[in-house]
Short mmCIF file of C-alpha atoms in Angstrom, two decimals:
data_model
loop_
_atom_site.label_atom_id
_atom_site.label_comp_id
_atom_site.label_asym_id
_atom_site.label_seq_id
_atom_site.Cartn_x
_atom_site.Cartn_y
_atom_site.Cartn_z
CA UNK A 1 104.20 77.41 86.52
CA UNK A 2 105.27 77.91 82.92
CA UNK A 3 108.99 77.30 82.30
CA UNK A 4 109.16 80.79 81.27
CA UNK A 5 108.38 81.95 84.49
CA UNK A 6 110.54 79.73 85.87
CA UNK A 7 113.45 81.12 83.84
CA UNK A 8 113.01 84.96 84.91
CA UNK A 9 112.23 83.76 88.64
CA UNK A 10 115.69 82.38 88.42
CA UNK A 11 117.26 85.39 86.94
CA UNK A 12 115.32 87.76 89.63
CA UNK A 13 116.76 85.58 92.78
CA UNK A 14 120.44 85.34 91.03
CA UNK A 15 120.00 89.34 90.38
CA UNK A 16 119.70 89.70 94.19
CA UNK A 17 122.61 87.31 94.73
CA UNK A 18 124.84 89.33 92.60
CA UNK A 19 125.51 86.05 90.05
CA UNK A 20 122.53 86.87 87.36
CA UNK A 21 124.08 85.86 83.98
CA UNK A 22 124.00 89.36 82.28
CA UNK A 23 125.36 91.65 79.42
CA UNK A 24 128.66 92.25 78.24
CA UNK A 25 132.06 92.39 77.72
CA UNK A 26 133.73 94.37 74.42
CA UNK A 27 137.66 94.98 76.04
CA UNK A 28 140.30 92.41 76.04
CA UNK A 29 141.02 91.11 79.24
CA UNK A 30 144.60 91.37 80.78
CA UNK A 31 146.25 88.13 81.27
CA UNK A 32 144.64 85.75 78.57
CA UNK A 33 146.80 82.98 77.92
CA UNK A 34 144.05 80.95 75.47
CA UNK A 35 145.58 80.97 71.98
CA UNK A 36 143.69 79.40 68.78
CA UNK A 37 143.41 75.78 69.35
CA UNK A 38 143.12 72.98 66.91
CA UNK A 39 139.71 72.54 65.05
CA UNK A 40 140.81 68.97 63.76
CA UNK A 41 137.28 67.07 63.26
CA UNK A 42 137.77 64.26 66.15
CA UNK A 43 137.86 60.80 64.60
CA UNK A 44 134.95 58.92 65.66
CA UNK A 45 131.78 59.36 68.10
CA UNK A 46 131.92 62.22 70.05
CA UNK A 47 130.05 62.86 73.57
CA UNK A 48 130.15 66.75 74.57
CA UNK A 49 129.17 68.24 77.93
CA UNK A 50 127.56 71.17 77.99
CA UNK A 51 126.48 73.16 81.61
CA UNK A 52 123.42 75.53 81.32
CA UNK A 53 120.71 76.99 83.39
CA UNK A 54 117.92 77.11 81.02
CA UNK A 55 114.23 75.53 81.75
CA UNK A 56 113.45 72.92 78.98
CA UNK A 57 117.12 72.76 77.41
CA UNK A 58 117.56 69.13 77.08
CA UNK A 59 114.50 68.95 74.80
CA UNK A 60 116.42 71.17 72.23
CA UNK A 61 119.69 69.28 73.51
CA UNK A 62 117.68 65.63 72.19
CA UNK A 63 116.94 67.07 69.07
CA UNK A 64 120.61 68.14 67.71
CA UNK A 65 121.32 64.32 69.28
CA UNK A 66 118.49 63.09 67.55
CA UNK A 67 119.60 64.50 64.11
CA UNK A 68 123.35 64.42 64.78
CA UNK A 69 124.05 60.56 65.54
CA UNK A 70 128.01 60.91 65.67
CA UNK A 71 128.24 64.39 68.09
CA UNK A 72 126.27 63.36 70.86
CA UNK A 73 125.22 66.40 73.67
CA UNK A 74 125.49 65.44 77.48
CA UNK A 75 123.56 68.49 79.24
CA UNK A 76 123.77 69.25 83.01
CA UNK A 77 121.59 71.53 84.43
CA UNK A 78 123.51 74.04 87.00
CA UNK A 79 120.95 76.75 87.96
CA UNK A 80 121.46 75.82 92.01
CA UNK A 81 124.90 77.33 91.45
CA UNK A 82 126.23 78.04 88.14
CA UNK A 83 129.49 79.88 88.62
CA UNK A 84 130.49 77.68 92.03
CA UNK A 85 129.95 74.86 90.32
CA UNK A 86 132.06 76.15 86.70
CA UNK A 87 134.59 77.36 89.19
CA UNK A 88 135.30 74.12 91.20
CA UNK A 89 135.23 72.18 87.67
CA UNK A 90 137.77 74.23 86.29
CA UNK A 91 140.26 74.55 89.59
CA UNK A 92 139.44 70.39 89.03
CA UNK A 93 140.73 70.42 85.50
CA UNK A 94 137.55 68.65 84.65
CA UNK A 95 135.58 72.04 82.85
CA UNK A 96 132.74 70.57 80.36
CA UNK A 97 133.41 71.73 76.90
CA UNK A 98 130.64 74.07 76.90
CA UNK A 99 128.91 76.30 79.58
CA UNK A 100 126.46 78.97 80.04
CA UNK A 101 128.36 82.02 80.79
CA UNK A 102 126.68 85.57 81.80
CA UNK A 103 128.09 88.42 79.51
CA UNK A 104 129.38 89.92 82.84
CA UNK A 105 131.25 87.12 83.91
CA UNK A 106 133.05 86.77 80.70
CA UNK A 107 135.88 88.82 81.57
CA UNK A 108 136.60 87.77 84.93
CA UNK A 109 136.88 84.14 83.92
CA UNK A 110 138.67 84.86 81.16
CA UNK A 111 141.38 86.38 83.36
CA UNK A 112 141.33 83.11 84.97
CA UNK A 113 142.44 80.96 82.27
CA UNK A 114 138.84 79.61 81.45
CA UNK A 115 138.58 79.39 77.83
CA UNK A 116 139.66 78.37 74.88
CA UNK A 117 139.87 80.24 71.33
CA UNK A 118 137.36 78.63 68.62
CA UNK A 119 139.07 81.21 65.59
CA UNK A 120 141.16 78.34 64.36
CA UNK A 121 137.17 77.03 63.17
CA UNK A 122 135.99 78.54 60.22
CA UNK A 123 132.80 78.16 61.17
CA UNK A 124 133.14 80.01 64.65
CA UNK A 125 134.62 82.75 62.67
CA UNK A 126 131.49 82.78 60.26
CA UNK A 127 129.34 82.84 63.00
CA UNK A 128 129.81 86.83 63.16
CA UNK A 129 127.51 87.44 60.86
CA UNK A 130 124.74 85.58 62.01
CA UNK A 131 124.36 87.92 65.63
CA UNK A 132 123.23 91.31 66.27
CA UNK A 133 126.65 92.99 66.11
CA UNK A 134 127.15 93.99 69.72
CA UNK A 135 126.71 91.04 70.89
CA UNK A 136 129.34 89.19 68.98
CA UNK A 137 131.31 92.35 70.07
CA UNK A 138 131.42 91.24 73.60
CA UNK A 139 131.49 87.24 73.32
CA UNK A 140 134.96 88.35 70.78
CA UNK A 141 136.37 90.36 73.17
CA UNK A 142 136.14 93.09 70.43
CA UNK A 143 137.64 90.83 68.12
CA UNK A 144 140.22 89.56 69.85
CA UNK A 145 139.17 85.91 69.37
CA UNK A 146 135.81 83.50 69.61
CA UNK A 147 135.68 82.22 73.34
CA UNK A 148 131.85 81.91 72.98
CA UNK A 149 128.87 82.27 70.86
CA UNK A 150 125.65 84.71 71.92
CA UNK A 151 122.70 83.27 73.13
CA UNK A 152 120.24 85.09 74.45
CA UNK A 153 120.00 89.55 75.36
CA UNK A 154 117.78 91.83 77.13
CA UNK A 155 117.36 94.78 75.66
CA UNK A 156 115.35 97.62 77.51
CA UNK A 157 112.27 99.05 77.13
CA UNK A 158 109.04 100.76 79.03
CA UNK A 159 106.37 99.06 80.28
CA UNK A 160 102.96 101.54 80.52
CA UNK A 161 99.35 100.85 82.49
CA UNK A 162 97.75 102.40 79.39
CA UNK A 163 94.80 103.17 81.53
CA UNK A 164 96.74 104.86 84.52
CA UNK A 165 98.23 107.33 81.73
CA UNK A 166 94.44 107.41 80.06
CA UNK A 167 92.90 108.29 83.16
CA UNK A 168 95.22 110.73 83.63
CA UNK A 169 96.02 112.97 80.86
CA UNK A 170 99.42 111.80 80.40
CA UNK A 171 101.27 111.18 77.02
CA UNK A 172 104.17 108.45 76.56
CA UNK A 173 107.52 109.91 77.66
CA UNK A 174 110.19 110.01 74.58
CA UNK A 175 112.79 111.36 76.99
CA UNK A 176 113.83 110.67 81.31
CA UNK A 177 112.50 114.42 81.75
CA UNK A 178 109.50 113.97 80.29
CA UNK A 179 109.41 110.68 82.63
CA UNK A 180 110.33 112.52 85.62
CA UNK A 181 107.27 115.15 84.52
CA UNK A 182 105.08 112.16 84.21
CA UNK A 183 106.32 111.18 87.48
CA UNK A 184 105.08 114.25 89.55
CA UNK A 185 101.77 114.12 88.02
CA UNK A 186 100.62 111.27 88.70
CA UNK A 187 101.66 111.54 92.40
CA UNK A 188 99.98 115.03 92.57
CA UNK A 189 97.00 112.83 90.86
CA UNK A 190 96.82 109.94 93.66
CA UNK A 191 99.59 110.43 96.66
CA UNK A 192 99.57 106.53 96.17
CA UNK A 193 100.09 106.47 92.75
CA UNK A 194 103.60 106.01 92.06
CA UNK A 195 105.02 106.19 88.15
CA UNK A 196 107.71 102.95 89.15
CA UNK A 197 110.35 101.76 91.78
CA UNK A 198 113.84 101.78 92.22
CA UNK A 199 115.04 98.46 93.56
CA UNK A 200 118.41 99.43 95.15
CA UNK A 201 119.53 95.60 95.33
CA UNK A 202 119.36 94.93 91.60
CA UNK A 203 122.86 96.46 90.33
CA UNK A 204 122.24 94.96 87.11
CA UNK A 205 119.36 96.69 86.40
CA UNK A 206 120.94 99.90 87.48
CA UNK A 207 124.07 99.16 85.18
CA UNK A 208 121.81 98.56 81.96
CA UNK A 209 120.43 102.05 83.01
CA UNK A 210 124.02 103.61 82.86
CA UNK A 211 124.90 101.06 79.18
CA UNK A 212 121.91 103.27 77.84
CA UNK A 213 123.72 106.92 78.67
CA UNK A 214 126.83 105.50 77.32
CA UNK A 215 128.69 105.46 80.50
CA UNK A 216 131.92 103.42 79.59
CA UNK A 217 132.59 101.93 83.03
CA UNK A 218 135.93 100.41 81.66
CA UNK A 219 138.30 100.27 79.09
CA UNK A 220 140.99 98.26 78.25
CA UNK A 221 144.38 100.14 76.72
CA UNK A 222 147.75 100.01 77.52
CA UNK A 223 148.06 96.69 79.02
CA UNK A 224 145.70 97.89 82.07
CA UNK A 225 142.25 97.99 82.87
CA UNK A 226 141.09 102.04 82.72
CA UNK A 227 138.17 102.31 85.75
CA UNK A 228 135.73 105.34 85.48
CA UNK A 229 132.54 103.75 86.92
CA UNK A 230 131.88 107.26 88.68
CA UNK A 231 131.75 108.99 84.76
CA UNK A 232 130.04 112.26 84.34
CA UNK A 233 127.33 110.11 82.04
CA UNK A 234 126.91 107.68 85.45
CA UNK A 235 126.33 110.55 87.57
CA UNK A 236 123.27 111.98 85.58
CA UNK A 237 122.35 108.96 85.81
CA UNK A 238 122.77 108.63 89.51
CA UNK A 239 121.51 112.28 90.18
CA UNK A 240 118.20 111.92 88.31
CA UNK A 241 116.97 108.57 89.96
CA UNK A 242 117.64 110.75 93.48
CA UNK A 243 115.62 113.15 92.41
CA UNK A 244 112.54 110.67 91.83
CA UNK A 245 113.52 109.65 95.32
CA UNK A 246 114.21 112.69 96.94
CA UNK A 247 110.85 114.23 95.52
CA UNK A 248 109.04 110.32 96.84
CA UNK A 249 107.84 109.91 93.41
CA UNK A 250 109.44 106.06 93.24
CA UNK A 251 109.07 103.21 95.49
CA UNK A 252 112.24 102.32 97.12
CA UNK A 253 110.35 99.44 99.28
CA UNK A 254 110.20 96.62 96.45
CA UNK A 255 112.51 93.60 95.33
CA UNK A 256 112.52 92.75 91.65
CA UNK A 257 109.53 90.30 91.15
CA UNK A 258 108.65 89.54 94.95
CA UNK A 259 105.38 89.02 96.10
CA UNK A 260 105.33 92.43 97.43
CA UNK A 261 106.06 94.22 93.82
CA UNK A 262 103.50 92.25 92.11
CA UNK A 263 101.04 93.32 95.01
CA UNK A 264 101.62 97.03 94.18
CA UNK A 265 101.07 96.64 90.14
CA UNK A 266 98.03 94.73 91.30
CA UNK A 267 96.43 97.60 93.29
CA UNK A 268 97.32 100.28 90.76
CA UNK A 269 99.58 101.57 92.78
CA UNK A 270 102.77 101.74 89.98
CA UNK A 271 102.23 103.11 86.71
CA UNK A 272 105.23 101.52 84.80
CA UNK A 273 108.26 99.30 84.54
CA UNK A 274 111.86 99.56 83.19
CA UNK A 275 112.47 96.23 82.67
CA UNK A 276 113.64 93.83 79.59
CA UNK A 277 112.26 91.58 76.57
CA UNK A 278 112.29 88.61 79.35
CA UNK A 279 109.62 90.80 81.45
CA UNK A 280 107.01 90.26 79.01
CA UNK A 281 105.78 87.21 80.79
CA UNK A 282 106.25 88.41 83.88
CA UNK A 283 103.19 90.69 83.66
CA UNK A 284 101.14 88.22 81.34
CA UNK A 285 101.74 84.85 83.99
CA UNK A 286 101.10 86.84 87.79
CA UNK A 287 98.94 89.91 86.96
CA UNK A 288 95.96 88.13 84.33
CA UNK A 289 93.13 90.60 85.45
CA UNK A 290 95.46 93.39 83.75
CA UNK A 291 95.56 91.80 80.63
CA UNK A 292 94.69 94.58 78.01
CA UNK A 293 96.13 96.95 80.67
CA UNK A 294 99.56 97.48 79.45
CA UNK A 295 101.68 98.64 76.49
CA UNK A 296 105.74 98.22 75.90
CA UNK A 297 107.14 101.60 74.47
CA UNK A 298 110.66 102.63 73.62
CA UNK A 299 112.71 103.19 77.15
CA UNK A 300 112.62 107.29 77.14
CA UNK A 301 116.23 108.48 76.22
CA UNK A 302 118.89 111.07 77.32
CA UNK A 303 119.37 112.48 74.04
CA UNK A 304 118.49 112.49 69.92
CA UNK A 305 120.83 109.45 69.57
CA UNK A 306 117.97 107.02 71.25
CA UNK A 307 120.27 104.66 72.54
CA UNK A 308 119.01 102.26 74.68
CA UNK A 309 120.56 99.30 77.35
CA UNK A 310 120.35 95.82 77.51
CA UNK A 311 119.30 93.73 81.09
CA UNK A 312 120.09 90.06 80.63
CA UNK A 313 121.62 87.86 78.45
CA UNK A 314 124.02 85.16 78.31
CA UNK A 315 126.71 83.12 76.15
CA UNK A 316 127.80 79.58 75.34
CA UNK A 317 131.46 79.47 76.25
CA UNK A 318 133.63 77.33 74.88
CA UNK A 319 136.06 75.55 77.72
CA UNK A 320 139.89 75.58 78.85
CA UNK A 321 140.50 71.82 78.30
CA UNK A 322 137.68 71.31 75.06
CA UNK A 323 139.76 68.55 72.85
CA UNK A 324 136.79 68.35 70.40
CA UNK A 325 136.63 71.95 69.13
CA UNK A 326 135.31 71.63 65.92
CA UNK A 327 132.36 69.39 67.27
CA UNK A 328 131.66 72.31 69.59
CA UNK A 329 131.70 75.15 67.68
CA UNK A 330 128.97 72.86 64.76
CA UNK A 331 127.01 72.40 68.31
CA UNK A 332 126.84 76.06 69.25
CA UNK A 333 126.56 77.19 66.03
CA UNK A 334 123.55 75.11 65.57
CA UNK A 335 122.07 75.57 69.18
CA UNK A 336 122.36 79.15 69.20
CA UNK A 337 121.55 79.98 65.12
CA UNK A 338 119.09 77.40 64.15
CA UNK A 339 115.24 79.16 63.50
CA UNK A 340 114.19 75.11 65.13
CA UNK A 341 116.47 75.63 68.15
CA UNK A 342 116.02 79.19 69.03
CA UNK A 343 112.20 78.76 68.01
CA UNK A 344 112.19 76.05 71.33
CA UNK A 345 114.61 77.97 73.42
CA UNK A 346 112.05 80.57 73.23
CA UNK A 347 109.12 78.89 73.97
CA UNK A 348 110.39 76.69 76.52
CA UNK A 349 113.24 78.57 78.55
CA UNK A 350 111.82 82.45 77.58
CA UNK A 351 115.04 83.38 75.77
CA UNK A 352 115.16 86.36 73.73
CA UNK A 353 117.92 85.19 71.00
CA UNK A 354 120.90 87.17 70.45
CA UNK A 355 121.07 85.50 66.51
CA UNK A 356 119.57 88.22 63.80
CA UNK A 357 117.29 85.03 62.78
CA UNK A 358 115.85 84.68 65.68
CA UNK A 359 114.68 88.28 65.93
CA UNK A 360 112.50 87.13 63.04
CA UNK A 361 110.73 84.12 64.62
CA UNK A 362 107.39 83.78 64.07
CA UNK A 363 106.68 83.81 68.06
CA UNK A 364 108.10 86.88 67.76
CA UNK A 365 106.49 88.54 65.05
CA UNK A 366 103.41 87.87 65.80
CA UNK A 367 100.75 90.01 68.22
CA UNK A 368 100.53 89.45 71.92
CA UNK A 369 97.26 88.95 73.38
CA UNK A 370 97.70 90.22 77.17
CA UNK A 371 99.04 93.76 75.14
CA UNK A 372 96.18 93.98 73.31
CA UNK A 373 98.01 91.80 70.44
CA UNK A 374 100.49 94.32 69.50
CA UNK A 375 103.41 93.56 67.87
CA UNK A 376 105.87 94.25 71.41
CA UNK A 377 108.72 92.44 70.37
CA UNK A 378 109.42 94.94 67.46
CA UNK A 379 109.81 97.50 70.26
CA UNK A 380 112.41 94.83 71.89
CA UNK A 381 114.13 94.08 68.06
CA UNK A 382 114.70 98.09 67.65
CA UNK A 383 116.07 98.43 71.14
CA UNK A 384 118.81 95.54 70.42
CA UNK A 385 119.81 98.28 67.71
CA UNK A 386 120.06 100.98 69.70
CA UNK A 387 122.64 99.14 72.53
CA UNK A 388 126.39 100.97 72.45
CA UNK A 389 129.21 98.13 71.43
CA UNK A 390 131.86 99.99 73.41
CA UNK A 391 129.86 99.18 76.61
CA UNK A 392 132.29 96.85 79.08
CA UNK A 393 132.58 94.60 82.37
CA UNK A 394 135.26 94.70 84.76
CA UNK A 395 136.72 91.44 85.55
CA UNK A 396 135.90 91.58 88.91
CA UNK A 397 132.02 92.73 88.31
CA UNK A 398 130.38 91.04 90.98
CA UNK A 399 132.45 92.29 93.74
CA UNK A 400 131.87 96.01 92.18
CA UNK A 401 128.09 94.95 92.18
CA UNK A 402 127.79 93.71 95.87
CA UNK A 403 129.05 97.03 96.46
CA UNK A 404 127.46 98.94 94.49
CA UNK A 405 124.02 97.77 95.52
CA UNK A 406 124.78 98.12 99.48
CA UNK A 407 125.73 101.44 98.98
CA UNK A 408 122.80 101.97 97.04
CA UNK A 409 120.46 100.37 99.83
CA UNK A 410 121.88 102.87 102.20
CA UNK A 411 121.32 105.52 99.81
CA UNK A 412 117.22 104.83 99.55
CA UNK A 413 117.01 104.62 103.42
CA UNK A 414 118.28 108.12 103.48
CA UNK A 415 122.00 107.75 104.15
CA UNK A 416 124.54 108.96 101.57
CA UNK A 417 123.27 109.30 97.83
CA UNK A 418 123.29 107.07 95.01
CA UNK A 419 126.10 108.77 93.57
CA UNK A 420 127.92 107.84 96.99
CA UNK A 421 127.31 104.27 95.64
CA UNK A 422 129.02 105.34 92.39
CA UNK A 423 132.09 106.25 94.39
CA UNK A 424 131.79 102.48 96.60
CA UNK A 425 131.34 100.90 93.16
CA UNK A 426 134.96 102.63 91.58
CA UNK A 427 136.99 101.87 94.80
CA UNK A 428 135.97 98.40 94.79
CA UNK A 429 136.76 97.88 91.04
CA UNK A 430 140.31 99.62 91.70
CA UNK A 431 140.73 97.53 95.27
CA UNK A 432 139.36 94.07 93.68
CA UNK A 433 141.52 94.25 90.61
CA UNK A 434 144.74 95.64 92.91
CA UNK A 435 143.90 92.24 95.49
CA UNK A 436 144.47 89.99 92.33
CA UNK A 437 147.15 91.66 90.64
CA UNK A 438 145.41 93.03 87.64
CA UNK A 439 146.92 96.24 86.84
CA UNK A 440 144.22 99.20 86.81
CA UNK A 441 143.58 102.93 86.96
CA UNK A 442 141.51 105.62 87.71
CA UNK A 443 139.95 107.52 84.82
CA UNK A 444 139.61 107.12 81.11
#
């Protein structure tokens, strides 16, 4: 098993444990207390720890040591249990100085004290320029500060059997009607022939689905968190996947990248997939015979604007505690900007970099054989484009995940509708944040 694979196997099982490290965060948070700290260079060797989840990370780790003799890099792998094992560190006062934090967990540590504030280093501040813009958005806290640097995204696209389409007649969808179309004909084609599924335990998925329609689930104003996860833009979003499921034109029987999904692709009975830049590999390292087979298009859109969503991604957080700041910010910079370092972060953990120079690596400019050596990652570079800035997490997003994906699960097996799990999803937000005294309300 490649270390790729074993990257997006780990983000598929955390997905259905609600702790995937995902996309972002562009509000400020309520009760921040980190202010600027220090960036003194420490006198001296230095030793950093950094926490991270990410298959083959210690060999890029060895090489900053390797060339950076006086800032030496500790790493600890914490993939068994990454936010457990933050959270007990930090309740311990004994945080590393750097950790691997999802994009949706951002906020809800942050209310928690977690971090520190890198904008005293001119260097972190610099760092803006070198990441696609809504990223840095959401690690800033929409400029509110630099409590971590990008690392990785996951922006959206479509995934098309080429043949299946041939075979039948069909064109590639530009828009989710000409999808849903798409959708009916091939199950009037081949009752078994299904155009994707909807996995009702992967909220994540689901939410990069809403990012792409715009659908502001929070905002920040006021000195209180403004909840509106049940927005007009969510329920279209809602309403049209229970159609496909109404109509039986989607699988609702499949986990994200179980045995039993991969078993369906493999008998030609699922035409497509709405998945990320990760996927790629997915398809390539458990489904060989279909090399040729596929093609990764634009996701289809709601609208002329073409926006798209992002599935995935992750930061490099910089601790509550960190007393060698400026060491940590020339380590993240360089981990997380260098062509060398993303160029191996690629290859050996399947990271899809969140710097602008990484977009250009030559791994990722280059043909892919199993899709018939086109050029997909240009497909994956425009979508990171296309992603709305104003997009936000909660700070209590897992809780408003667990429910929203129950809720949803209900809602495939034919009880209440996935706009029901909308309406689970909002109360949860409003009841989590009430529970730990973060002040919130209903609506925009």
């Amino acid at each position: 098993m490649s270390n790729t694979v074993t990257r997006i196997r780990f983000a598929v099982v955390a997905a259905a444990a609600g702790t995937v490290v995902l996309a972002g965060c562009s509000s400020p948070a309520p009760s921040d207390k980190a202010s600027a700290a220090s960036c003194e260079p420490s006198k001296g060797k230095v030793t950093l720890q950094y926490w991270n989840t990410v298959p083959g990370m210690d060999q890029v780790v060895a090489l900053w040591n390797k060339k950076n003799p006086d800032i030496q890099v500790q790493m600890k792998n914490i993939s068994n249990d990454q936010y457990g094992t933050i959270g007990n560190a930090l309740k311990a006062g004994k945080a590393p100085e750097l950790a691997q934090v999802g994009y949706d967990e951002l906020p809800s540590l942050r209310t928690q004290d977690a971090f520190v504030d890198a904008s005293a280093c001119s260097d972190a501040t610099a760092a803006k320029s070198k990441f696609v813009p809504w990223t840095w958005s959401q690690t800033s806290f929409g400029g509110t500060g630099v409590f971590a640097m990008p690392q990785d995204t996951g922006p959206m696209a479509l995934y098309v059997r080429s043949d299946i389409f041939k075979k039948n007649g069909l064109t590639i969808p530009k828009t989710w009607d000409e999808y849903a179309a798409d959708a009916q004909k091939l199950h009037k084609a081949d009752p078994n022939l299904s155009i994707t599924f909807f996995d009702p335990n992967n909220a994540e998925w689901f939410n990069g689905l809403l990012w792409q329609n715009n659908a502001e689930m929070y905002k920040y104003s006021a000195d209180k968190w403004h909840v509106n996860v049940e927005s007009d833009q969510s329920k279209q979003v809602a309403e049209y996947w229970q159609k496909l499921i109404d109509d039986k034109l989607v699988r609702t029987d499949l986990a994200h990248g179980s045995t039993q999904m991969y078993a369906a692709y493999q008998k030609d009975q699922i035409a497509t997939y709405v998945g990320a830049a990760w996927g790629y590999s997915m398809f390539r390292d458990n489904l060989p015979k279909q090399a040729g087979k596929w093609t990764i298009v634009p996701m289809p859109t709601w609208g002329a604007n073409g926006a798209s969503g992002d599935w995935g991604g992750s930061t490099v957080a910089f601790m509550k505690g960190n007393k060698h700041l400026y060491e940590s910010v020339k380590f993240n910079t360089w981990l997380n900007t260098d062509p060398e370092a993303l160029a191996m972060e690629n290859k050996l953990g399947g990271l899809y970099p969140a710097a602008s120079a990484g977009l250009k690596l030559p791994a990722l400019s280059e043909g892919v054989p199993y899709y018939n050596n086109e050029k997909i990652f240009d497909v994956f570079a425009d979508s990171s484009t296309k992603i709305d800035t104003n997009f936000a997490w909660g700070p209590t997003q897992k809780t408003v995940n667990l429910a929203l994906q129950d809720a949803m699960a209900k809602a495939a097996g034919g009880k209440g509708k996935i706009t029901d799990a909308l309406s689970a999803a909002q109360a949860a937000a409003l009841k989590s944040m009430k529970d730990q005294a973060i002040p919130a309300t209903a609506g925009k």
